Amino acid sequence: SQQGEEDPQALSIQEGENATMNCSYKTSINNLQWYRQNSGRGLVHLILIRSNEREKHSGRLRVTLDTSKKSSSLLITASRAADTASYFCAMNAGGYQKVTFGTGTKLQVIP
Amino acid sequence: EAQVTQNPRYLITVTGKKLTVTCSQNMNHEYMSWYRQDPGLGLRQIYYSMNVEVTDKGDVPEGYKVSRKEKRNFPLILESPSPNQTSLYFCASSQGLAGDWETQYFGPGTRLLVL
């Protein structure tokens, strides 16, 4: 099965700057989601975008999806130190049961 | 409080000694799943369950067993653990087809070391 590839693997920015991370995948999907993980803890769901949507917003988060390029991006605006975490994309293809995750982007926001 | 719990949180064991990691959710979710997380590989799905008595393999099921006798519980069983099963394990649940099936709620993780 496919697995998402995320880049960059690691990103370090100053507080207040924007952070962009990208996810690419190989086969058609039903939806794509983004999760956050704080230092080895459980993942927290951030936002979902469906295959027929191109852009979605939630607070300081903006997600885009380009199905022709099989890629998605997550933008965090005006970053805060509390945004320091690893971010994973996850996708459903075919049935809802099987979920595949990307390899993750480790974001560090320096105060 | 709505949550997914896992026990134990940390476990050190030896090769071949059977172990069970428990997972329980109090949200009446239909869907439950197990993942393992390894550095550089992200999360990989081991097994999932769409409802009681319905389970199926994920991407990396070898060496693992699961059961779903009750809706709230989904234990992960390692019959004969090997060092390559050393990993961080997560249980997750979602409403499944009963509702918002895409949003998964994760447990805190179980860190397993097999010597």
PDB file of C-alpha atoms in Angstrom:
ATOM      1  CA  SER A   1       0.000   0.000   0.000  1.00  0.00           C
ATOM      2  CA  GLN A   2       1.052   3.558  -0.394  1.00  0.00           C
ATOM      3  CA  GLN A   3       2.643   5.664   2.247  1.00  0.00           C
ATOM      4  CA  GLY A   4       2.815   9.418   2.241  1.00  0.00           C
ATOM      5  CA  GLU A   5       6.141  11.119   1.895  1.00  0.00           C
ATOM      6  CA  GLU A   6       6.516  14.375   3.750  1.00  0.00           C
ATOM      7  CA  ASP A   7       9.007  17.126   3.334  1.00  0.00           C
ATOM      8  CA  PRO A   8      10.876  18.643   4.834  1.00  0.00           C
ATOM      9  CA  GLN A   9      11.720  15.991   7.413  1.00  0.00           C
ATOM     10  CA  ALA A  10      12.589  18.745   9.849  1.00  0.00           C
ATOM     11  CA  LEU A  11      11.882  22.461   9.952  1.00  0.00           C
ATOM     12  CA  SER A  12      13.109  25.110  12.352  1.00  0.00           C
ATOM     13  CA  ILE A  13      11.590  28.598  12.331  1.00  0.00           C
ATOM     14  CA  GLN A  14      11.279  31.653  14.548  1.00  0.00           C
ATOM     15  CA  GLU A  15       8.097  32.360  16.437  1.00  0.00           C
ATOM     16  CA  GLY A  16       5.740  34.450  14.325  1.00  0.00           C
ATOM     17  CA  GLU A  17       6.921  33.021  11.016  1.00  0.00           C
ATOM     18  CA  ASN A  18       4.824  30.741   8.842  1.00  0.00           C
ATOM     19  CA  ALA A  19       5.558  27.035   8.556  1.00  0.00           C
ATOM     20  CA  THR A  20       4.767  24.999   5.454  1.00  0.00           C
ATOM     21  CA  MET A  21       5.031  21.240   5.191  1.00  0.00           C
ATOM     22  CA  ASN A  22       4.158  19.051   2.243  1.00  0.00           C
ATOM     23  CA  CYS A  23       2.797  15.572   1.764  1.00  0.00           C
ATOM     24  CA  SER A  24       2.924  13.545  -1.442  1.00  0.00           C
ATOM     25  CA  TYR A  25       1.211  10.249  -2.116  1.00  0.00           C
ATOM     26  CA  LYS A  26       1.058   7.689  -4.905  1.00  0.00           C
ATOM     27  CA  THR A  27      -2.501   6.566  -5.576  1.00  0.00           C
ATOM     28  CA  SER A  28      -5.945   8.157  -5.563  1.00  0.00           C
ATOM     29  CA  ILE A  29      -7.402   8.984  -2.167  1.00  0.00           C
ATOM     30  CA  ASN A  30     -10.809   9.691  -0.647  1.00  0.00           C
ATOM     31  CA  ASN A  31      -9.528  12.213   1.839  1.00  0.00           C
ATOM     32  CA  LEU A  32      -6.385  13.437   3.481  1.00  0.00           C
ATOM     33  CA  GLN A  33      -5.928  14.427   7.083  1.00  0.00           C
ATOM     34  CA  TRP A  34      -3.284  16.124   9.143  1.00  0.00           C
ATOM     35  CA  TYR A  35      -2.340  15.123  12.668  1.00  0.00           C
ATOM     36  CA  ARG A  36      -0.014  16.620  15.265  1.00  0.00           C
ATOM     37  CA  GLN A  37       2.122  14.627  17.687  1.00  0.00           C
ATOM     38  CA  ASN A  38       3.843  16.165  20.661  1.00  0.00           C
ATOM     39  CA  SER A  39       7.090  14.400  21.560  1.00  0.00           C
ATOM     40  CA  GLY A  40       6.181  10.700  21.439  1.00  0.00           C
ATOM     41  CA  ARG A  41       2.623  11.197  22.665  1.00  0.00           C
ATOM     42  CA  GLY A  42      -0.633  10.305  20.981  1.00  0.00           C
ATOM     43  CA  LEU A  43      -1.624  11.974  17.740  1.00  0.00           C
ATOM     44  CA  VAL A  44      -4.237  14.695  17.643  1.00  0.00           C
ATOM     45  CA  HIS A  45      -6.433  15.254  14.611  1.00  0.00           C
ATOM     46  CA  LEU A  46      -6.070  18.729  13.118  1.00  0.00           C
ATOM     47  CA  ILE A  47      -7.954  18.973   9.868  1.00  0.00           C
ATOM     48  CA  LEU A  48      -9.431  16.898   7.058  1.00  0.00           C
ATOM     49  CA  ILE A  49      -9.732  17.721   3.383  1.00  0.00           C
ATOM     50  CA  ARG A  50     -11.737  15.621   0.974  1.00  0.00           C
ATOM     51  CA  SER A  51     -10.680  14.705  -2.541  1.00  0.00           C
ATOM     52  CA  ASN A  52     -13.176  17.131  -4.083  1.00  0.00           C
ATOM     53  CA  GLU A  53     -11.895  20.072  -2.037  1.00  0.00           C
ATOM     54  CA  ARG A  54      -8.910  22.232  -2.890  1.00  0.00           C
ATOM     55  CA  GLU A  55      -8.428  24.295   0.224  1.00  0.00           C
ATOM     56  CA  LYS A  56      -9.569  24.317   3.807  1.00  0.00           C
ATOM     57  CA  HIS A  57      -8.972  26.573   6.793  1.00  0.00           C
ATOM     58  CA  SER A  58      -9.143  26.050  10.519  1.00  0.00           C
ATOM     59  CA  GLY A  59      -7.884  28.859  12.724  1.00  0.00           C
ATOM     60  CA  ARG A  60      -4.198  29.356  11.870  1.00  0.00           C
ATOM     61  CA  LEU A  61      -4.135  26.229   9.722  1.00  0.00           C
ATOM     62  CA  ARG A  62      -4.549  26.181   5.962  1.00  0.00           C
ATOM     63  CA  VAL A  63      -4.545  22.944   4.026  1.00  0.00           C
ATOM     64  CA  THR A  64      -4.453  22.577   0.266  1.00  0.00           C
ATOM     65  CA  LEU A  65      -4.917  19.502  -1.844  1.00  0.00           C
ATOM     66  CA  ASP A  66      -3.829  19.044  -5.444  1.00  0.00           C
ATOM     67  CA  THR A  67      -5.108  15.685  -6.633  1.00  0.00           C
ATOM     68  CA  SER A  68      -3.479  16.087 -10.059  1.00  0.00           C
ATOM     69  CA  LYS A  69      -0.076  16.307  -8.396  1.00  0.00           C
ATOM     70  CA  LYS A  70      -1.040  13.920  -5.608  1.00  0.00           C
ATOM     71  CA  SER A  71       0.139  16.332  -2.976  1.00  0.00           C
ATOM     72  CA  SER A  72      -1.096  18.344  -0.021  1.00  0.00           C
ATOM     73  CA  SER A  73       0.395  21.106   2.032  1.00  0.00           C
ATOM     74  CA  LEU A  74      -0.194  22.300   5.575  1.00  0.00           C
ATOM     75  CA  LEU A  75       0.480  25.928   6.375  1.00  0.00           C
ATOM     76  CA  ILE A  76       0.649  27.135   9.962  1.00  0.00           C
ATOM     77  CA  THR A  77       0.544  30.915  10.102  1.00  0.00           C
ATOM     78  CA  ALA A  78       2.031  33.092  12.847  1.00  0.00           C
ATOM     79  CA  SER A  79       3.650  30.102  14.519  1.00  0.00           C
ATOM     80  CA  ARG A  80       4.003  29.820  18.274  1.00  0.00           C
ATOM     81  CA  ALA A  81       6.418  27.872  20.450  1.00  0.00           C
ATOM     82  CA  ALA A  82       3.484  25.606  21.368  1.00  0.00           C
ATOM     83  CA  ASP A  83       3.284  24.521  17.710  1.00  0.00           C
ATOM     84  CA  THR A  84       6.569  22.637  18.167  1.00  0.00           C
ATOM     85  CA  ALA A  85       5.622  19.053  17.321  1.00  0.00           C
ATOM     86  CA  SER A  86       5.712  16.462  14.570  1.00  0.00           C
ATOM     87  CA  TYR A  87       3.061  16.710  11.883  1.00  0.00           C
ATOM     88  CA  PHE A  88       1.777  13.757   9.896  1.00  0.00           C
ATOM     89  CA  CYS A  89      -0.481  13.467   6.904  1.00  0.00           C
ATOM     90  CA  ALA A  90      -2.779  10.466   6.772  1.00  0.00           C
ATOM     91  CA  MET A  91      -4.950   9.249   3.963  1.00  0.00           C
ATOM     92  CA  ASN A  92      -7.797   6.906   3.162  1.00  0.00           C
ATOM     93  CA  ALA A  93      -7.881   5.226  -0.213  1.00  0.00           C
ATOM     94  CA  GLY A  94     -10.697   2.915  -1.221  1.00  0.00           C
ATOM     95  CA  GLY A  95     -12.401   1.657   1.924  1.00  0.00           C
ATOM     96  CA  TYR A  96     -12.319   3.780   5.036  1.00  0.00           C
ATOM     97  CA  GLN A  97     -10.811   1.032   7.077  1.00  0.00           C
ATOM     98  CA  LYS A  98      -7.198   1.261   5.997  1.00  0.00           C
ATOM     99  CA  VAL A  99      -5.289   4.381   6.876  1.00  0.00           C
ATOM    100  CA  THR A 100      -1.765   5.151   5.762  1.00  0.00           C
ATOM    101  CA  PHE A 101       0.399   7.800   7.341  1.00  0.00           C
ATOM    102  CA  GLY A 102       3.196   9.913   6.037  1.00  0.00           C
ATOM    103  CA  THR A 103       6.667   9.864   7.465  1.00  0.00           C
ATOM    104  CA  GLY A 104       6.190  13.149   9.297  1.00  0.00           C
ATOM    105  CA  THR A 105       7.702  16.609   9.534  1.00  0.00           C
ATOM    106  CA  LYS A 106       9.340  17.643  12.792  1.00  0.00           C
ATOM    107  CA  LEU A 107       8.674  21.326  13.407  1.00  0.00           C
ATOM    108  CA  GLN A 108      10.603  23.389  15.911  1.00  0.00           C
ATOM    109  CA  VAL A 109       9.400  26.913  16.654  1.00  0.00           C
ATOM    110  CA  ILE A 110      12.034  28.970  18.418  1.00  0.00           C
ATOM    111  CA  PRO A 111      10.710  31.606  20.854  1.00  0.00           C
TER     112      PRO A 111
ATOM    113  CA  GLU B   1     -13.678  12.357  29.783  1.00  0.00           C
ATOM    114  CA  ALA B   2     -13.705  10.847  26.309  1.00  0.00           C
ATOM    115  CA  GLN B   3     -10.492   8.953  25.831  1.00  0.00           C
ATOM    116  CA  VAL B   4      -8.548   5.969  24.580  1.00  0.00           C
ATOM    117  CA  THR B   5      -6.446   4.244  27.213  1.00  0.00           C
ATOM    118  CA  GLN B   6      -3.594   1.821  26.750  1.00  0.00           C
ATOM    119  CA  ASN B   7      -1.792  -0.392  29.228  1.00  0.00           C
ATOM    120  CA  PRO B   8       0.965  -0.768  29.964  1.00  0.00           C
ATOM    121  CA  ARG B   9       2.588   2.491  28.898  1.00  0.00           C
ATOM    122  CA  TYR B  10       6.082   1.023  29.060  1.00  0.00           C
ATOM    123  CA  LEU B  11       7.117  -2.590  28.767  1.00  0.00           C
ATOM    124  CA  ILE B  12      10.448  -4.383  28.649  1.00  0.00           C
ATOM    125  CA  THR B  13      10.297  -8.071  27.829  1.00  0.00           C
ATOM    126  CA  VAL B  14      12.414 -10.871  26.422  1.00  0.00           C
ATOM    127  CA  THR B  15      12.201 -12.660  23.105  1.00  0.00           C
ATOM    128  CA  GLY B  16       9.449 -15.257  23.002  1.00  0.00           C
ATOM    129  CA  LYS B  17       7.536 -14.227  26.105  1.00  0.00           C
ATOM    130  CA  LYS B  18       3.901 -13.673  25.164  1.00  0.00           C
ATOM    131  CA  LEU B  19       2.452 -10.302  25.994  1.00  0.00           C
ATOM    132  CA  THR B  20      -0.772  -8.356  25.608  1.00  0.00           C
ATOM    133  CA  VAL B  21      -1.220  -4.628  25.298  1.00  0.00           C
ATOM    134  CA  THR B  22      -4.713  -3.545  26.207  1.00  0.00           C
ATOM    135  CA  CYS B  23      -6.694  -0.764  24.566  1.00  0.00           C
ATOM    136  CA  SER B  24     -10.015   0.592  25.721  1.00  0.00           C
ATOM    137  CA  GLN B  25     -12.200   3.476  24.555  1.00  0.00           C
ATOM    138  CA  ASN B  26     -15.194   5.034  26.288  1.00  0.00           C
ATOM    139  CA  MET B  27     -16.730   6.777  23.275  1.00  0.00           C
ATOM    140  CA  ASN B  28     -18.813   3.871  21.952  1.00  0.00           C
ATOM    141  CA  HIS B  29     -16.738   3.914  18.780  1.00  0.00           C
ATOM    142  CA  GLU B  30     -17.231   1.203  16.195  1.00  0.00           C
ATOM    143  CA  TYR B  31     -13.805   1.403  14.605  1.00  0.00           C
ATOM    144  CA  MET B  32     -10.528   0.649  16.378  1.00  0.00           C
ATOM    145  CA  SER B  33      -7.019   0.251  15.067  1.00  0.00           C
ATOM    146  CA  TRP B  34      -3.455  -0.479  16.111  1.00  0.00           C
ATOM    147  CA  TYR B  35      -0.365   1.258  14.748  1.00  0.00           C
ATOM    148  CA  ARG B  36       3.313   1.016  15.342  1.00  0.00           C
ATOM    149  CA  GLN B  37       5.630   3.974  15.025  1.00  0.00           C
ATOM    150  CA  ASP B  38       9.281   3.632  14.141  1.00  0.00           C
ATOM    151  CA  PRO B  39      11.789   6.412  13.451  1.00  0.00           C
ATOM    152  CA  GLY B  40      11.724   7.553   9.847  1.00  0.00           C
ATOM    153  CA  LEU B  41       8.771   5.314   8.977  1.00  0.00           C
ATOM    154  CA  GLY B  42       5.846   7.227  10.393  1.00  0.00           C
ATOM    155  CA  LEU B  43       2.914   5.176  11.647  1.00  0.00           C
ATOM    156  CA  ARG B  44       2.070   1.843  10.089  1.00  0.00           C
ATOM    157  CA  GLN B  45      -1.242   0.129  10.588  1.00  0.00           C
ATOM    158  CA  ILE B  46      -1.084  -3.339  12.150  1.00  0.00           C
ATOM    159  CA  TYR B  47      -4.729  -4.414  12.470  1.00  0.00           C
ATOM    160  CA  TYR B  48      -8.084  -2.711  12.501  1.00  0.00           C
ATOM    161  CA  SER B  49     -11.605  -3.603  13.532  1.00  0.00           C
ATOM    162  CA  MET B  50     -14.799  -2.204  12.095  1.00  0.00           C
ATOM    163  CA  ASN B  51     -16.962  -3.621  14.859  1.00  0.00           C
ATOM    164  CA  VAL B  52     -17.280  -6.420  17.368  1.00  0.00           C
ATOM    165  CA  GLU B  53     -15.943  -9.711  16.003  1.00  0.00           C
ATOM    166  CA  VAL B  54     -14.785  -8.002  12.773  1.00  0.00           C
ATOM    167  CA  THR B  55     -11.036  -7.579  12.378  1.00  0.00           C
ATOM    168  CA  ASP B  56      -8.696  -7.308   9.425  1.00  0.00           C
ATOM    169  CA  LYS B  57      -5.035  -6.924   8.625  1.00  0.00           C
ATOM    170  CA  GLY B  58      -3.330  -3.621   8.083  1.00  0.00           C
ATOM    171  CA  ASP B  59       0.013  -3.168   6.415  1.00  0.00           C
ATOM    172  CA  VAL B  60       2.257  -4.889   8.973  1.00  0.00           C
ATOM    173  CA  PRO B  61       0.253  -7.674  10.712  1.00  0.00           C
ATOM    174  CA  GLU B  62       3.007 -10.309  10.912  1.00  0.00           C
ATOM    175  CA  GLY B  63       3.738 -11.385  14.475  1.00  0.00           C
ATOM    176  CA  TYR B  64       0.585  -9.797  15.942  1.00  0.00           C
ATOM    177  CA  LYS B  65      -2.907 -10.946  16.845  1.00  0.00           C
ATOM    178  CA  VAL B  66      -5.979  -8.996  17.876  1.00  0.00           C
ATOM    179  CA  SER B  67      -9.468  -9.722  19.098  1.00  0.00           C
ATOM    180  CA  ARG B  68     -12.635  -7.642  19.424  1.00  0.00           C
ATOM    181  CA  LYS B  69     -15.001  -9.398  21.761  1.00  0.00           C
ATOM    182  CA  GLU B  70     -16.433  -6.190  23.186  1.00  0.00           C
ATOM    183  CA  LYS B  71     -16.978  -2.862  21.499  1.00  0.00           C
ATOM    184  CA  ARG B  72     -14.808  -0.897  23.921  1.00  0.00           C
ATOM    185  CA  ASN B  73     -11.738  -3.191  23.992  1.00  0.00           C
ATOM    186  CA  PHE B  74      -9.224  -4.100  21.318  1.00  0.00           C
ATOM    187  CA  PRO B  75      -6.163  -5.867  22.769  1.00  0.00           C
ATOM    188  CA  LEU B  76      -2.966  -6.401  20.796  1.00  0.00           C
ATOM    189  CA  ILE B  77      -1.279  -9.744  21.372  1.00  0.00           C
ATOM    190  CA  LEU B  78       2.313 -10.630  20.621  1.00  0.00           C
ATOM    191  CA  GLU B  79       2.483 -14.408  20.877  1.00  0.00           C
ATOM    192  CA  SER B  80       6.267 -14.636  20.543  1.00  0.00           C
ATOM    193  CA  PRO B  81       7.828 -11.176  20.567  1.00  0.00           C
ATOM    194  CA  SER B  82      11.057 -10.577  18.703  1.00  0.00           C
ATOM    195  CA  PRO B  83      13.492  -7.632  18.871  1.00  0.00           C
ATOM    196  CA  ASN B  84      12.167  -6.220  15.579  1.00  0.00           C
ATOM    197  CA  GLN B  85       8.860  -5.599  17.350  1.00  0.00           C
ATOM    198  CA  THR B  86      10.536  -3.062  19.592  1.00  0.00           C
ATOM    199  CA  SER B  87       8.518   0.031  18.823  1.00  0.00           C
ATOM    200  CA  LEU B  88       6.030   2.635  20.006  1.00  0.00           C
ATOM    201  CA  TYR B  89       2.480   1.336  19.680  1.00  0.00           C
ATOM    202  CA  PHE B  90      -0.686   3.374  19.382  1.00  0.00           C
ATOM    203  CA  CYS B  91      -4.302   2.373  19.593  1.00  0.00           C
ATOM    204  CA  ALA B  92      -6.908   4.589  17.967  1.00  0.00           C
ATOM    205  CA  SER B  93     -10.666   4.664  17.553  1.00  0.00           C
ATOM    206  CA  SER B  94     -13.276   6.463  15.499  1.00  0.00           C
ATOM    207  CA  GLN B  95     -17.031   6.450  15.095  1.00  0.00           C
ATOM    208  CA  GLY B  96     -16.739   4.317  11.990  1.00  0.00           C
ATOM    209  CA  LEU B  97     -19.703   4.211   9.673  1.00  0.00           C
ATOM    210  CA  ALA B  98     -21.918   5.356  12.547  1.00  0.00           C
ATOM    211  CA  GLY B  99     -20.686   8.916  12.111  1.00  0.00           C
ATOM    212  CA  ASP B 100     -17.460  10.865  11.659  1.00  0.00           C
ATOM    213  CA  TRP B 101     -15.341   7.958  10.577  1.00  0.00           C
ATOM    214  CA  GLU B 102     -12.347   9.941   9.414  1.00  0.00           C
ATOM    215  CA  THR B 103     -11.374  11.458  12.762  1.00  0.00           C
ATOM    216  CA  GLN B 104      -9.361   9.037  14.845  1.00  0.00           C
ATOM    217  CA  TYR B 105      -8.692   9.493  18.550  1.00  0.00           C
ATOM    218  CA  PHE B 106      -5.380   8.146  19.710  1.00  0.00           C
ATOM    219  CA  GLY B 107      -4.255   6.594  22.941  1.00  0.00           C
ATOM    220  CA  PRO B 108      -1.090   7.810  24.718  1.00  0.00           C
ATOM    221  CA  GLY B 109       1.097   5.042  23.320  1.00  0.00           C
ATOM    222  CA  THR B 110       2.906   1.976  24.648  1.00  0.00           C
ATOM    223  CA  ARG B 111       6.657   1.867  24.380  1.00  0.00           C
ATOM    224  CA  LEU B 112       7.826  -1.735  23.994  1.00  0.00           C
ATOM    225  CA  LEU B 113      11.392  -3.005  24.195  1.00  0.00           C
ATOM    226  CA  VAL B 114      12.037  -6.648  23.307  1.00  0.00           C
ATOM    227  CA  LEU B 115      15.442  -7.932  24.391  1.00  0.00           C
TER     228      LEU B 115
END
